Amino acid sequence: MDVVTATLERHFGFSRFRPGQREVVDAILDGRPVVGVMPTGAGKSLCYQLPALLLDGVTVVVSPLIALMKDQVDSLRERGIAAAYLNSTLDMGEQRQVLDDAANGRIKLLYVSPERFRFQGAWAAMQRLPISLFAIDEAHCISHWGHDFRPDYQNLGRVARELGVPRVAAFTATATPQVRFDIVRSLELSDPMVTVAGFLRDNLHLAVLPIRRMKEKPRYAREIIEKAGGPAVVYCATRKNCEEAALELGRAGIETVVYHGGLDDEARTAAQDAFATRDDLVIVATNAFGMGVDKPNVRAVVHWDVPGSIDAYYQEAGRAGRDGKPAWCTLLFTYADTRVQEFFIDNGGENLPPAARTARAESERQKLRAMVRYAYEEECRHAAILRYFGDRVLGCDPESEDGASCDNCKPQAGLDGVKVTSPAAARDAAREPEPRCDPRRLDEDEEIIVQKVLSAVARAHGRLSSRIIARVLKGSRSREVLKDPLAASKSYGLLSTMSEAALVGLLGALGRDGCTTGRYPMLTDRGKEAMWRKLQLELDVPPFGERTKPARGAATTPPAELSAEAEDLFRQLKQARFNAAKERGVAPFVIASNRLLEQLATLEPDASRDDWLRVKGVGEINVDPLREVFLPVLQGA
Ligand code: ADP
Ligand code: MG
Ligand code: ZN
């Protein structure tokens, strides 16, 4: 065993490092400047405490919270580690004693408040200390972009330089690039190792539910809260929404207390106490609720409205499942709710000053856009959040039974039976109604296709939505498809000439017929018989086939299927739509529906405006913006 691991065990009693810790410790020991970005509770202290024990001399730890300094020092002393602190709670004599002990090698870790360096006596004494490591905790206090800027932190670069410390390490839970940049610049770190780690909360199930009618919010919230079965927090953007949400939830039979900045202290304390002591209560709150609240067994955090940033979302959602047991974090999302956040950016919010017209407002708009992208994310939500923070962890592992889960990777995880649809399914349902007809006998070719589809359903074992199964059959190269074992099976690309819409429609019909069951379909006995072609099916879908069929009907009716070339064009149009949506910070369907893209891919209107106006779904209002986005694609094709 190496000396670092041995120290971890002997002095701290831990058998292994948490994510990020080991590499930070090694870098510090190597003498490289370090910025460690890890969320609260991830174990930042150990990253400097352990090297402190292995290095000669004393480690000076700058910490802004005098109250926490004493706790830290006490817990180190309990572990037999020589530690002390230097702050305004000590009198002159005590301070001198501490500095004396440090100078004489009797202290390994010296905690100092940032103001101490201003005092001549302490400064002179510190210049004589054999400092081996200068560690700065809560380093975001350096930055104006952080939430608690401390002027004294801005001197720490100069302090480190003038003390001539050989190693500097800074730690924070704030992961925004601006803050990170300010830390590196202000501390004058050259070639620092920046480690972002520990952001994965693998007991949380992350989900987003698209809201089409406001009535759905209380209904969904109730289902989630009841299913999660424990204390829950419902976060709202405004005080008014809190009151409304509490009322609606009350009507739905859920007992709530309300907490927001508009209540007097007494009411807030009462709400907080009730929530702290009872396990059958839902607290409906603005972001004013959170600081200092630490109920470990919160089982669900529901966001009634979209928050202003992923940072805010993850902090609030992260209050679920502190005990490490599964918990559910669900955002009820409708794009209209972003207007409240826009309003906050312009006018200030519950805990926010107005951002004015400044660089700050632009940065907050960007954060809001990132939040909206999260809501529309089609791949792993954990991965999306970790990517946002710059953490390297991949996200959900579809192979593992427990661990991180999200609605895009493991739709069924945990909250089985909640009737609310997954966002992808709801979006698709809203966008592309499946064509139906009276039940009809299938022809031979169609039966073979059904056989292939049912065998894919069998292989999916209830893991995948119809849409994903359809994509596997089409041979899609999207990540969510490729990461599933089904993509490595014979089903992959087996029906590549059929359209995804036709396959999804067929899967729907097979469900209605009783061959499959569930939104993440599994084969029934009837389905097995159909798969072996032991029975003659009658399905309520229009004719479908593996070969490309000429578009039927007039130009204004959408083709049921696209030819291979049109499929290709359709994909390019989707890409253009995605780019345009990203550029404007809106959802793709705001730019154009899939239906419309199918039309464009099939009809390929030329450059003339009139030709475009003949396409169903194109009118005077949208013709110009549509041409701007999509004409280049059609002309390139
Ligand atoms: P942070 O400063 O990042 O918020 P702390 O340093 O206060 O987090 O650590 C949070 C908790 O995690 C502490 O109780 C600490 O003892 C514990 N901890 C730290 N590292 C490990 C580890 N490698 N294994 C187990 N527990 C750890
Ligand atoms: Mg800490
Ligand atoms: Zn995921």
GROMACS .gro file of N, CA, C and O and ligand atoms in nm, residues 8 12-19 21 38-49 72 75 79 137-138 171-173, ligand 1:
model
  147
    8LEU      N    1  -0.467   0.785   0.440
    8LEU     CA    2  -0.613   0.794   0.433
    8LEU      C    3  -0.677   0.702   0.536
    8LEU      O    4  -0.769   0.740   0.609
   12PHE      N    5  -0.763   0.912   0.870
   12PHE     CA    6  -0.901   0.954   0.845
   12PHE      C    7  -1.000   0.838   0.856
   12PHE      O    8  -1.120   0.859   0.864
   13GLY      N    9  -0.949   0.717   0.855
   13GLY     CA   10  -1.036   0.601   0.871
   13GLY      C   11  -1.120   0.569   0.749
   13GLY      O   12  -1.222   0.502   0.761
   14PHE      N   13  -1.080   0.617   0.632
   14PHE     CA   14  -1.154   0.586   0.510
   14PHE      C   15  -1.079   0.483   0.429
   14PHE      O   16  -0.957   0.486   0.421
   15SER      N   17  -1.154   0.394   0.364
   15SER     CA   18  -1.085   0.288   0.290
   15SER      C   19  -1.055   0.329   0.146
   15SER      O   20  -0.965   0.276   0.084
   16ARG      N   21  -1.133   0.421   0.093
   16ARG     CA   22  -1.101   0.465  -0.044
   16ARG      C   23  -1.132   0.612  -0.065
   16ARG      O   24  -1.208   0.672   0.010
   17PHE      N   25  -1.069   0.664  -0.171
   17PHE     CA   26  -1.091   0.804  -0.205
   17PHE      C   27  -1.223   0.822  -0.275
   17PHE      O   28  -1.269   0.732  -0.345
   18ARG      N   29  -1.280   0.937  -0.259
   18ARG     CA   30  -1.398   0.972  -0.338
   18ARG      C   31  -1.350   1.029  -0.472
   18ARG      O   32  -1.234   1.068  -0.486
   19PRO      N   33  -1.443   1.040  -0.571
   19PRO     CA   34  -1.401   1.091  -0.702
   19PRO      C   35  -1.328   1.225  -0.691
   19PRO      O   36  -1.374   1.316  -0.623
   21GLN      N   37  -1.058   1.311  -0.536
   21GLN     CA   38  -0.970   1.338  -0.422
   21GLN      C   39  -0.826   1.297  -0.447
   21GLN      O   40  -0.733   1.374  -0.422
   38MET      N   41  -1.571   2.072  -0.640
   38MET     CA   42  -1.652   1.956  -0.599
   38MET      C   43  -1.773   2.008  -0.522
   38MET      O   44  -1.761   2.105  -0.448
   39PRO      N   45  -1.885   1.941  -0.538
   39PRO     CA   46  -2.004   1.992  -0.470
   39PRO      C   47  -1.994   1.977  -0.318
   39PRO      O   48  -1.909   1.902  -0.269
   40THR      N   49  -2.079   2.047  -0.250
   40THR     CA   50  -2.083   2.040  -0.104
   40THR      C   51  -2.101   1.896  -0.058
   40THR      O   52  -2.184   1.824  -0.113
   41GLY      N   53  -2.020   1.857   0.037
   41GLY     CA   54  -2.032   1.722   0.090
   41GLY      C   55  -1.947   1.620   0.017
   41GLY      O   56  -1.939   1.504   0.058
   42ALA      N   57  -1.881   1.662  -0.091
   42ALA     CA   58  -1.804   1.568  -0.172
   42ALA      C   59  -1.670   1.533  -0.106
   42ALA      O   60  -1.609   1.432  -0.140
   43GLY      N   61  -1.625   1.615  -0.013
   43GLY     CA   62  -1.500   1.585   0.058
   43GLY      C   63  -1.382   1.669   0.014
   43GLY      O   64  -1.272   1.617  -0.009
   44LYS      N   65  -1.403   1.799   0.006
   44LYS     CA   66  -1.293   1.887  -0.034
   44LYS      C   67  -1.188   1.898   0.076
   44LYS      O   68  -1.068   1.905   0.048
   45SER      N   69  -1.233   1.901   0.203
   45SER     CA   70  -1.137   1.922   0.313
   45SER      C   71  -1.023   1.821   0.308
   45SER      O   72  -0.906   1.857   0.326
   46LEU      N   73  -1.060   1.695   0.285
   46LEU     CA   74  -0.958   1.590   0.285
   46LEU      C   75  -0.849   1.617   0.182
   46LEU      O   76  -0.734   1.580   0.202
   47CYS      N   77  -0.885   1.683   0.075
   47CYS     CA   78  -0.790   1.709  -0.033
   47CYS      C   79  -0.671   1.793   0.012
   47CYS      O   80  -0.564   1.784  -0.047
   48TYR      N   81  -0.691   1.878   0.111
   48TYR     CA   82  -0.574   1.952   0.163
   48TYR      C   83  -0.528   1.901   0.299
   48TYR      O   84  -0.413   1.915   0.335
   49GLN      N   85  -0.623   1.838   0.373
   49GLN     CA   86  -0.583   1.788   0.505
   49GLN      C   87  -0.484   1.673   0.494
   49GLN      O   88  -0.389   1.663   0.571
   72GLN      N   89  -1.410   2.231   1.228
   72GLN     CA   90  -1.307   2.160   1.150
   72GLN      C   91  -1.187   2.126   1.239
   72GLN      O   92  -1.137   2.014   1.237
   75SER      N   93  -1.267   1.855   1.490
   75SER     CA   94  -1.276   1.718   1.437
   75SER      C   95  -1.136   1.668   1.397
   75SER      O   96  -1.109   1.548   1.407
   79ARG      N   97  -0.911   1.338   1.565
   79ARG     CA   98  -0.839   1.236   1.489
   79ARG      C   99  -0.691   1.238   1.523
   79ARG      O  100  -0.611   1.174   1.455
  137ASP      N  101  -1.018   2.760   0.098
  137ASP     CA  102  -1.149   2.695   0.094
  137ASP      C  103  -1.252   2.798   0.051
  137ASP      O  104  -1.232   2.918   0.068
  138GLU      N  105  -1.363   2.751  -0.006
  138GLU     CA  106  -1.469   2.841  -0.053
  138GLU      C  107  -1.412   2.950  -0.144
  138GLU      O  108  -1.442   3.069  -0.129
  171PHE      N  109  -1.033   2.559  -0.344
  171PHE     CA  110  -1.148   2.468  -0.349
  171PHE      C  111  -1.279   2.544  -0.348
  171PHE      O  112  -1.294   2.644  -0.279
  172THR      N  113  -1.372   2.495  -0.425
  172THR     CA  114  -1.505   2.554  -0.428
  172THR      C  115  -1.607   2.453  -0.478
  172THR      O  116  -1.571   2.356  -0.545
  173ALA      N  117  -1.732   2.479  -0.445
  173ALA     CA  118  -1.841   2.397  -0.500
  173ALA      C  119  -1.903   2.465  -0.621
  173ALA      O  120  -1.991   2.409  -0.686
  638ADP     P1  121  -1.703   1.957   0.136
  638ADP     O1  122  -1.605   2.051   0.202
  638ADP     O2  123  -1.663   1.920  -0.002
  638ADP     O3  124  -1.844   2.007   0.143
  638ADP     P2  125  -1.628   1.784   0.351
  638ADP     O4  126  -1.484   1.796   0.331
  638ADP     O5  127  -1.687   1.860   0.464
  638ADP     O6  128  -1.705   1.821   0.217
  638ADP     O7  129  -1.662   1.629   0.363
  638ADP     C1  130  -1.795   1.583   0.373
  638ADP     C2  131  -1.799   1.451   0.445
  638ADP     O8  132  -1.742   1.348   0.367
  638ADP     C3  133  -1.720   1.453   0.575
  638ADP     O9  134  -1.798   1.390   0.674
  638ADP     C4  135  -1.599   1.372   0.543
  638ADP    O10  136  -1.547   1.309   0.657
  638ADP     C5  137  -1.651   1.272   0.444
  638ADP     N1  138  -1.546   1.218   0.355
  638ADP     C6  139  -1.452   1.287   0.290
  638ADP     N2  140  -1.374   1.206   0.215
  638ADP     C7  141  -1.420   1.080   0.234
  638ADP     C8  142  -1.381   0.951   0.185
  638ADP     N3  143  -1.278   0.934   0.101
  638ADP     N4  144  -1.452   0.845   0.226
  638ADP     C9  145  -1.556   0.860   0.311
  638ADP     N5  146  -1.597   0.978   0.361
  638ADP    C10  147  -1.530   1.087   0.324
   0.00000   0.00000   0.00000
